[in-house]
Amino acid sequence: MGAWGLAISSNDTYADIYSEFFDLYNDGFEVSDISKKLIDENKEIINDTNDCNNFWFALAKAQWECKQLDETLFNRVKEIVETGVDLEIWRNLDAKEKDIKKRKINLDKFLIKLQTERPKAKARKKKIIRQPVFEKGDCLTFKLESGNYGGAVVLEAIKDTEYGHNLIAITRINQADKPTKKDFENASVLLINFGNWDNEEMLKWYLPIRHKKIANQIETVDNIEVQIEYDINDSMNGFVADFDIWIIQIANQQFESEKTKPLQTNNRTIKELTKNKKWQFWKK
């Protein structure tokens, strides 16, 4: 269920559905069309006994905020709350009785809210278009705690979107002299295995919402050609918003841990991540 609290909104499903609803709403889609799309595309959640209530709660709250709460949907939520089926799910997941009582209070308040007339519909937000802070191929360096220089390479820059994502590969660069373009081209990607990490390759989509605060810690040394196109919508790489924590500090901690661990040898290289493979043909 991915819950982190007892509030109606404190779970992954609710957060995802509510967010997607208003992404579409702000794009100009009608509430009825958004609702149909979300229902059609989330059958797995809807058919999951432990998680379906969160889907209906999120959809109902979003419709209510738009002053278009569907009567059938309201009755569904009303039945969920009044029959106690949601509380039974929490019991089956071994929740404490005191938490179940708090959950019931939250459910009752939620149902009352849905029955209250909202003064006006939520306004559609105009999306702000942002540009990434780095260009594709930028070679970035930063100081490590040891005094050495670390390095990262920008593999992609997603332009003209709300977020301005960059795909960044942290490298194994860890040297006294400022790295050159050649150093970046010959570098390999950092794998992390300290703490609970299990040799995870450090490629992350960077969301620069707090970038201005730490921009002075990063220097663009040069730029290399990246021939490969990276699609953010078809990517298994995670998202981070703090360059100093998720890139600089991760490198610091990994290099420190390697003082007592053997070096990793199965790292991919920057060349593998930037160059298209060339087919070779031989005549028989």
PDB file of N, CA, C and O in Angstrom, residues 190-249:
ATOM      1  N   LEU A 190      30.711   5.424 -11.465  1.00  0.00           N
ATOM      2  CA  LEU A 190      30.815   5.021 -10.068  1.00  0.00           C
ATOM      3  C   LEU A 190      29.712   4.027  -9.713  1.00  0.00           C
ATOM      4  O   LEU A 190      28.544   4.250 -10.008  1.00  0.00           O
ATOM      5  N   LEU A 191      30.107   2.924  -9.083  1.00  0.00           N
ATOM      6  CA  LEU A 191      29.159   1.996  -8.469  1.00  0.00           C
ATOM      7  C   LEU A 191      29.258   2.183  -6.968  1.00  0.00           C
ATOM      8  O   LEU A 191      30.351   2.346  -6.429  1.00  0.00           O
ATOM      9  N   ILE A 192      28.129   2.181  -6.280  1.00  0.00           N
ATOM     10  CA  ILE A 192      28.180   2.366  -4.831  1.00  0.00           C
ATOM     11  C   ILE A 192      27.767   1.092  -4.115  1.00  0.00           C
ATOM     12  O   ILE A 192      26.814   0.416  -4.494  1.00  0.00           O
ATOM     13  N   ASN A 193      28.537   0.769  -3.070  1.00  0.00           N
ATOM     14  CA  ASN A 193      28.264  -0.454  -2.302  1.00  0.00           C
ATOM     15  C   ASN A 193      28.448  -0.238  -0.800  1.00  0.00           C
ATOM     16  O   ASN A 193      28.592  -1.195  -0.055  1.00  0.00           O
ATOM     17  N   PHE A 194      28.415   1.017  -0.363  1.00  0.00           N
ATOM     18  CA  PHE A 194      28.482   1.251   1.076  1.00  0.00           C
ATOM     19  C   PHE A 194      27.070   1.179   1.663  1.00  0.00           C
ATOM     20  O   PHE A 194      26.068   1.319   0.951  1.00  0.00           O
ATOM     21  N   GLY A 195      27.004   0.997   2.989  1.00  0.00           N
ATOM     22  CA  GLY A 195      25.696   0.913   3.634  1.00  0.00           C
ATOM     23  C   GLY A 195      24.861  -0.219   3.059  1.00  0.00           C
ATOM     24  O   GLY A 195      25.315  -1.355   2.935  1.00  0.00           O
ATOM     25  N   ASN A 196      23.624   0.098   2.661  1.00  0.00           N
ATOM     26  CA  ASN A 196      22.720  -0.902   2.093  1.00  0.00           C
ATOM     27  C   ASN A 196      22.761  -0.947   0.573  1.00  0.00           C
ATOM     28  O   ASN A 196      21.971  -1.669  -0.041  1.00  0.00           O
ATOM     29  N   TRP A 197      23.634  -0.168  -0.043  1.00  0.00           N
ATOM     30  CA  TRP A 197      23.717  -0.155  -1.496  1.00  0.00           C
ATOM     31  C   TRP A 197      24.380  -1.433  -1.993  1.00  0.00           C
ATOM     32  O   TRP A 197      25.324  -1.940  -1.391  1.00  0.00           O
ATOM     33  N   ASP A 198      23.897  -1.934  -3.116  1.00  0.00           N
ATOM     34  CA  ASP A 198      24.415  -3.188  -3.667  1.00  0.00           C
ATOM     35  C   ASP A 198      24.911  -2.959  -5.093  1.00  0.00           C
ATOM     36  O   ASP A 198      24.273  -3.329  -6.075  1.00  0.00           O
ATOM     37  N   ASN A 199      26.070  -2.311  -5.200  1.00  0.00           N
ATOM     38  CA  ASN A 199      26.698  -2.032  -6.498  1.00  0.00           C
ATOM     39  C   ASN A 199      25.747  -1.334  -7.466  1.00  0.00           C
ATOM     40  O   ASN A 199      25.575  -1.753  -8.611  1.00  0.00           O
ATOM     41  N   GLU A 200      25.120  -0.267  -6.995  1.00  0.00           N
ATOM     42  CA  GLU A 200      24.209   0.496  -7.849  1.00  0.00           C
ATOM     43  C   GLU A 200      24.986   1.479  -8.709  1.00  0.00           C
ATOM     44  O   GLU A 200      25.829   2.231  -8.222  1.00  0.00           O
ATOM     45  N   GLU A 201      24.679   1.475 -10.002  1.00  0.00           N
ATOM     46  CA  GLU A 201      25.332   2.391 -10.927  1.00  0.00           C
ATOM     47  C   GLU A 201      24.750   3.795 -10.741  1.00  0.00           C
ATOM     48  O   GLU A 201      23.536   3.982 -10.735  1.00  0.00           O
ATOM     49  N   MET A 202      25.612   4.771 -10.584  1.00  0.00           N
ATOM     50  CA  MET A 202      25.152   6.109 -10.225  1.00  0.00           C
ATOM     51  C   MET A 202      24.846   6.969 -11.463  1.00  0.00           C
ATOM     52  O   MET A 202      25.602   7.852 -11.858  1.00  0.00           O
ATOM     53  N   LEU A 203      23.690   6.679 -12.070  1.00  0.00           N
ATOM     54  CA  LEU A 203      23.100   7.500 -13.121  1.00  0.00           C
ATOM     55  C   LEU A 203      21.780   8.015 -12.575  1.00  0.00           C
ATOM     56  O   LEU A 203      20.897   7.234 -12.230  1.00  0.00           O
ATOM     57  N   LYS A 204      21.641   9.338 -12.484  1.00  0.00           N
ATOM     58  CA  LYS A 204      20.456   9.925 -11.880  1.00  0.00           C
ATOM     59  C   LYS A 204      19.931  11.092 -12.716  1.00  0.00           C
ATOM     60  O   LYS A 204      20.714  11.872 -13.270  1.00  0.00           O
ATOM     61  N   TRP A 205      18.595  11.199 -12.777  1.00  0.00           N
ATOM     62  CA  TRP A 205      17.960  12.375 -13.368  1.00  0.00           C
ATOM     63  C   TRP A 205      17.948  13.475 -12.317  1.00  0.00           C
ATOM     64  O   TRP A 205      17.397  13.297 -11.238  1.00  0.00           O
ATOM     65  N   TYR A 206      18.576  14.592 -12.653  1.00  0.00           N
ATOM     66  CA  TYR A 206      18.736  15.697 -11.706  1.00  0.00           C
ATOM     67  C   TYR A 206      17.672  16.751 -11.939  1.00  0.00           C
ATOM     68  O   TYR A 206      17.528  17.284 -13.038  1.00  0.00           O
ATOM     69  N   LEU A 207      16.905  17.029 -10.879  1.00  0.00           N
ATOM     70  CA  LEU A 207      15.868  18.062 -10.899  1.00  0.00           C
ATOM     71  C   LEU A 207      16.412  19.272 -10.145  1.00  0.00           C
ATOM     72  O   LEU A 207      16.556  19.235  -8.925  1.00  0.00           O
ATOM     73  N   PRO A 208      16.730  20.368 -10.825  1.00  0.00           N
ATOM     74  CA  PRO A 208      17.498  21.466 -10.207  1.00  0.00           C
ATOM     75  C   PRO A 208      16.657  22.479  -9.428  1.00  0.00           C
ATOM     76  O   PRO A 208      16.850  23.692  -9.569  1.00  0.00           O
ATOM     77  N   ILE A 209      15.735  22.010  -8.593  1.00  0.00           N
ATOM     78  CA  ILE A 209      14.868  22.948  -7.885  1.00  0.00           C
ATOM     79  C   ILE A 209      15.611  23.736  -6.807  1.00  0.00           C
ATOM     80  O   ILE A 209      15.183  24.817  -6.422  1.00  0.00           O
ATOM     81  N   ARG A 210      16.730  23.202  -6.299  1.00  0.00           N
ATOM     82  CA  ARG A 210      17.527  23.925  -5.302  1.00  0.00           C
ATOM     83  C   ARG A 210      18.942  24.190  -5.804  1.00  0.00           C
ATOM     84  O   ARG A 210      19.869  24.393  -5.014  1.00  0.00           O
ATOM     85  N   HIS A 211      19.095  24.215  -7.122  1.00  0.00           N
ATOM     86  CA  HIS A 211      20.436  24.273  -7.700  1.00  0.00           C
ATOM     87  C   HIS A 211      21.173  25.571  -7.377  1.00  0.00           C
ATOM     88  O   HIS A 211      22.393  25.564  -7.173  1.00  0.00           O
ATOM     89  N   LYS A 212      20.466  26.689  -7.332  1.00  0.00           N
ATOM     90  CA  LYS A 212      21.119  27.983  -7.116  1.00  0.00           C
ATOM     91  C   LYS A 212      21.924  28.010  -5.816  1.00  0.00           C
ATOM     92  O   LYS A 212      22.947  28.684  -5.724  1.00  0.00           O
ATOM     93  N   LYS A 213      21.454  27.264  -4.816  1.00  0.00           N
ATOM     94  CA  LYS A 213      22.110  27.286  -3.511  1.00  0.00           C
ATOM     95  C   LYS A 213      23.469  26.601  -3.519  1.00  0.00           C
ATOM     96  O   LYS A 213      24.315  26.891  -2.666  1.00  0.00           O
ATOM     97  N   ILE A 214      23.667  25.669  -4.460  1.00  0.00           N
ATOM     98  CA  ILE A 214      24.926  24.905  -4.463  1.00  0.00           C
ATOM     99  C   ILE A 214      25.691  25.040  -5.786  1.00  0.00           C
ATOM    100  O   ILE A 214      26.681  24.352  -5.989  1.00  0.00           O
ATOM    101  N   ALA A 215      25.233  25.919  -6.666  1.00  0.00           N
ATOM    102  CA  ALA A 215      25.850  26.051  -7.995  1.00  0.00           C
ATOM    103  C   ALA A 215      27.326  26.406  -7.909  1.00  0.00           C
ATOM    104  O   ALA A 215      28.125  26.012  -8.774  1.00  0.00           O
ATOM    105  N   ASN A 216      27.720  27.130  -6.861  1.00  0.00           N
ATOM    106  CA  ASN A 216      29.124  27.550  -6.734  1.00  0.00           C
ATOM    107  C   ASN A 216      30.057  26.386  -6.410  1.00  0.00           C
ATOM    108  O   ASN A 216      31.275  26.533  -6.444  1.00  0.00           O
ATOM    109  N   GLN A 217      29.500  25.206  -6.081  1.00  0.00           N
ATOM    110  CA  GLN A 217      30.329  24.041  -5.781  1.00  0.00           C
ATOM    111  C   GLN A 217      30.685  23.239  -7.034  1.00  0.00           C
ATOM    112  O   GLN A 217      31.450  22.281  -6.957  1.00  0.00           O
ATOM    113  N   ILE A 218      30.114  23.626  -8.169  1.00  0.00           N
ATOM    114  CA  ILE A 218      30.259  22.841  -9.402  1.00  0.00           C
ATOM    115  C   ILE A 218      30.881  23.693 -10.494  1.00  0.00           C
ATOM    116  O   ILE A 218      30.507  24.851 -10.686  1.00  0.00           O
ATOM    117  N   GLU A 219      31.818  23.113 -11.215  1.00  0.00           N
ATOM    118  CA  GLU A 219      32.448  23.814 -12.343  1.00  0.00           C
ATOM    119  C   GLU A 219      32.313  22.972 -13.610  1.00  0.00           C
ATOM    120  O   GLU A 219      32.563  21.759 -13.584  1.00  0.00           O
ATOM    121  N   THR A 220      31.920  23.616 -14.697  1.00  0.00           N
ATOM    122  CA  THR A 220      31.884  22.931 -15.991  1.00  0.00           C
ATOM    123  C   THR A 220      33.253  23.070 -16.637  1.00  0.00           C
ATOM    124  O   THR A 220      33.688  24.167 -16.971  1.00  0.00           O
ATOM    125  N   VAL A 221      33.944  21.941 -16.808  1.00  0.00           N
ATOM    126  CA  VAL A 221      35.318  21.947 -17.300  1.00  0.00           C
ATOM    127  C   VAL A 221      35.364  21.973 -18.820  1.00  0.00           C
ATOM    128  O   VAL A 221      36.139  22.710 -19.435  1.00  0.00           O
ATOM    129  N   ASP A 222      34.510  21.162 -19.450  1.00  0.00           N
ATOM    130  CA  ASP A 222      34.526  21.028 -20.910  1.00  0.00           C
ATOM    131  C   ASP A 222      33.229  20.371 -21.341  1.00  0.00           C
ATOM    132  O   ASP A 222      32.307  20.214 -20.527  1.00  0.00           O
ATOM    133  N   ASN A 223      33.151  19.975 -22.587  1.00  0.00           N
ATOM    134  CA  ASN A 223      31.967  19.303 -23.101  1.00  0.00           C
ATOM    135  C   ASN A 223      32.400  18.220 -24.069  1.00  0.00           C
ATOM    136  O   ASN A 223      33.280  18.443 -24.902  1.00  0.00           O
ATOM    137  N   ILE A 224      31.798  17.022 -23.929  1.00  0.00           N
ATOM    138  CA  ILE A 224      32.110  15.918 -24.830  1.00  0.00           C
ATOM    139  C   ILE A 224      30.861  15.541 -25.627  1.00  0.00           C
ATOM    140  O   ILE A 224      29.746  15.818 -25.214  1.00  0.00           O
ATOM    141  N   GLU A 225      31.071  14.919 -26.752  1.00  0.00           N
ATOM    142  CA  GLU A 225      29.947  14.517 -27.594  1.00  0.00           C
ATOM    143  C   GLU A 225      29.233  13.314 -26.991  1.00  0.00           C
ATOM    144  O   GLU A 225      29.857  12.315 -26.622  1.00  0.00           O
ATOM    145  N   VAL A 226      27.912  13.404 -26.878  1.00  0.00           N
ATOM    146  CA  VAL A 226      27.086  12.284 -26.432  1.00  0.00           C
ATOM    147  C   VAL A 226      26.187  11.903 -27.601  1.00  0.00           C
ATOM    148  O   VAL A 226      25.259  12.622 -27.945  1.00  0.00           O
ATOM    149  N   GLN A 227      26.469  10.775 -28.209  1.00  0.00           N
ATOM    150  CA  GLN A 227      25.751  10.350 -29.409  1.00  0.00           C
ATOM    151  C   GLN A 227      24.432   9.647 -29.087  1.00  0.00           C
ATOM    152  O   GLN A 227      23.550   9.551 -29.933  1.00  0.00           O
ATOM    153  N   ILE A 228      24.300   9.155 -27.867  1.00  0.00           N
ATOM    154  CA  ILE A 228      23.126   8.378 -27.481  1.00  0.00           C
ATOM    155  C   ILE A 228      22.020   9.298 -26.980  1.00  0.00           C
ATOM    156  O   ILE A 228      22.284  10.254 -26.253  1.00  0.00           O
ATOM    157  N   GLU A 229      20.775   8.998 -27.370  1.00  0.00           N
ATOM    158  CA  GLU A 229      19.615   9.750 -26.885  1.00  0.00           C
ATOM    159  C   GLU A 229      19.010   8.995 -25.694  1.00  0.00           C
ATOM    160  O   GLU A 229      18.716   7.803 -25.781  1.00  0.00           O
ATOM    161  N   TYR A 230      18.813   9.701 -24.592  1.00  0.00           N
ATOM    162  CA  TYR A 230      18.234   9.099 -23.389  1.00  0.00           C
ATOM    163  C   TYR A 230      16.814   9.621 -23.195  1.00  0.00           C
ATOM    164  O   TYR A 230      16.597  10.833 -23.132  1.00  0.00           O
ATOM    165  N   ASP A 231      15.857   8.708 -23.097  1.00  0.00           N
ATOM    166  CA  ASP A 231      14.447   9.050 -22.965  1.00  0.00           C
ATOM    167  C   ASP A 231      14.043   8.973 -21.500  1.00  0.00           C
ATOM    168  O   ASP A 231      14.073   7.902 -20.888  1.00  0.00           O
ATOM    169  N   ILE A 232      13.654  10.102 -20.937  1.00  0.00           N
ATOM    170  CA  ILE A 232      13.281  10.141 -19.523  1.00  0.00           C
ATOM    171  C   ILE A 232      12.036   9.302 -19.249  1.00  0.00           C
ATOM    172  O   ILE A 232      11.832   8.814 -18.142  1.00  0.00           O
ATOM    173  N   ASN A 233      11.184   9.113 -20.260  1.00  0.00           N
ATOM    174  CA  ASN A 233       9.953   8.342 -20.092  1.00  0.00           C
ATOM    175  C   ASN A 233      10.179   6.846 -20.213  1.00  0.00           C
ATOM    176  O   ASN A 233       9.276   6.052 -19.958  1.00  0.00           O
ATOM    177  N   ASP A 234      11.385   6.462 -20.613  1.00  0.00           N
ATOM    178  CA  ASP A 234      11.707   5.039 -20.767  1.00  0.00           C
ATOM    179  C   ASP A 234      13.008   4.759 -20.024  1.00  0.00           C
ATOM    180  O   ASP A 234      13.926   4.151 -20.560  1.00  0.00           O
ATOM    181  N   SER A 235      13.061   5.248 -18.790  1.00  0.00           N
ATOM    182  CA  SER A 235      14.298   5.176 -18.027  1.00  0.00           C
ATOM    183  C   SER A 235      14.048   4.539 -16.667  1.00  0.00           C
ATOM    184  O   SER A 235      13.045   4.799 -16.017  1.00  0.00           O
ATOM    185  N   MET A 236      14.993   3.715 -16.248  1.00  0.00           N
ATOM    186  CA  MET A 236      14.914   3.079 -14.940  1.00  0.00           C
ATOM    187  C   MET A 236      15.748   3.840 -13.903  1.00  0.00           C
ATOM    188  O   MET A 236      15.829   3.435 -12.747  1.00  0.00           O
ATOM    189  N   ASN A 237      16.384   4.930 -14.316  1.00  0.00           N
ATOM    190  CA  ASN A 237      17.211   5.700 -13.398  1.00  0.00           C
ATOM    191  C   ASN A 237      16.357   6.566 -12.490  1.00  0.00           C
ATOM    192  O   ASN A 237      15.332   7.102 -12.907  1.00  0.00           O
ATOM    193  N   GLY A 238      16.776   6.718 -11.252  1.00  0.00           N
ATOM    194  CA  GLY A 238      16.009   7.479 -10.283  1.00  0.00           C
ATOM    195  C   GLY A 238      16.159   8.982 -10.454  1.00  0.00           C
ATOM    196  O   GLY A 238      16.931   9.462 -11.289  1.00  0.00           O
ATOM    197  N   PHE A 239      15.426   9.722  -9.626  1.00  0.00           N
ATOM    198  CA  PHE A 239      15.421  11.181  -9.676  1.00  0.00           C
ATOM    199  C   PHE A 239      15.973  11.737  -8.366  1.00  0.00           C
ATOM    200  O   PHE A 239      15.643  11.243  -7.291  1.00  0.00           O
ATOM    201  N   VAL A 240      16.794  12.775  -8.470  1.00  0.00           N
ATOM    202  CA  VAL A 240      17.332  13.432  -7.283  1.00  0.00           C
ATOM    203  C   VAL A 240      17.224  14.940  -7.464  1.00  0.00           C
ATOM    204  O   VAL A 240      17.185  15.454  -8.579  1.00  0.00           O
ATOM    205  N   ALA A 241      17.180  15.660  -6.331  1.00  0.00           N
ATOM    206  CA  ALA A 241      17.020  17.108  -6.405  1.00  0.00           C
ATOM    207  C   ALA A 241      18.129  17.862  -5.674  1.00  0.00           C
ATOM    208  O   ALA A 241      18.114  19.075  -5.629  1.00  0.00           O
ATOM    209  N   ASP A 242      19.096  17.152  -5.105  1.00  0.00           N
ATOM    210  CA  ASP A 242      20.167  17.801  -4.351  1.00  0.00           C
ATOM    211  C   ASP A 242      21.518  17.324  -4.869  1.00  0.00           C
ATOM    212  O   ASP A 242      21.985  16.245  -4.508  1.00  0.00           O
ATOM    213  N   PHE A 243      22.152  18.149  -5.698  1.00  0.00           N
ATOM    214  CA  PHE A 243      23.441  17.775  -6.290  1.00  0.00           C
ATOM    215  C   PHE A 243      24.476  17.530  -5.204  1.00  0.00           C
ATOM    216  O   PHE A 243      25.265  16.587  -5.287  1.00  0.00           O
ATOM    217  N   ASP A 244      24.481  18.378  -4.164  1.00  0.00           N
ATOM    218  CA  ASP A 244      25.494  18.252  -3.123  1.00  0.00           C
ATOM    219  C   ASP A 244      25.349  16.964  -2.327  1.00  0.00           C
ATOM    220  O   ASP A 244      26.339  16.356  -1.920  1.00  0.00           O
ATOM    221  N   ILE A 245      24.104  16.508  -2.132  1.00  0.00           N
ATOM    222  CA  ILE A 245      23.877  15.296  -1.343  1.00  0.00           C
ATOM    223  C   ILE A 245      23.982  14.040  -2.190  1.00  0.00           C
ATOM    224  O   ILE A 245      24.690  13.083  -1.838  1.00  0.00           O
ATOM    225  N   TRP A 246      23.284  14.037  -3.333  1.00  0.00           N
ATOM    226  CA  TRP A 246      23.157  12.807  -4.115  1.00  0.00           C
ATOM    227  C   TRP A 246      24.272  12.596  -5.125  1.00  0.00           C
ATOM    228  O   TRP A 246      24.368  11.523  -5.732  1.00  0.00           O
ATOM    229  N   ILE A 247      25.110  13.578  -5.327  1.00  0.00           N
ATOM    230  CA  ILE A 247      26.223  13.400  -6.256  1.00  0.00           C
ATOM    231  C   ILE A 247      27.551  13.599  -5.527  1.00  0.00           C
ATOM    232  O   ILE A 247      28.366  12.674  -5.439  1.00  0.00           O
ATOM    233  N   ILE A 248      27.758  14.775  -4.937  1.00  0.00           N
ATOM    234  CA  ILE A 248      29.041  15.036  -4.275  1.00  0.00           C
ATOM    235  C   ILE A 248      29.218  14.151  -3.043  1.00  0.00           C
ATOM    236  O   ILE A 248      30.248  13.486  -2.886  1.00  0.00           O
ATOM    237  N   GLN A 249      28.216  14.120  -2.160  1.00  0.00           N
ATOM    238  CA  GLN A 249      28.354  13.337  -0.935  1.00  0.00           C
ATOM    239  C   GLN A 249      28.363  11.829  -1.189  1.00  0.00           C
ATOM    240  O   GLN A 249      29.045  11.080  -0.491  1.00  0.00           O
TER     241      GLN A 249
END
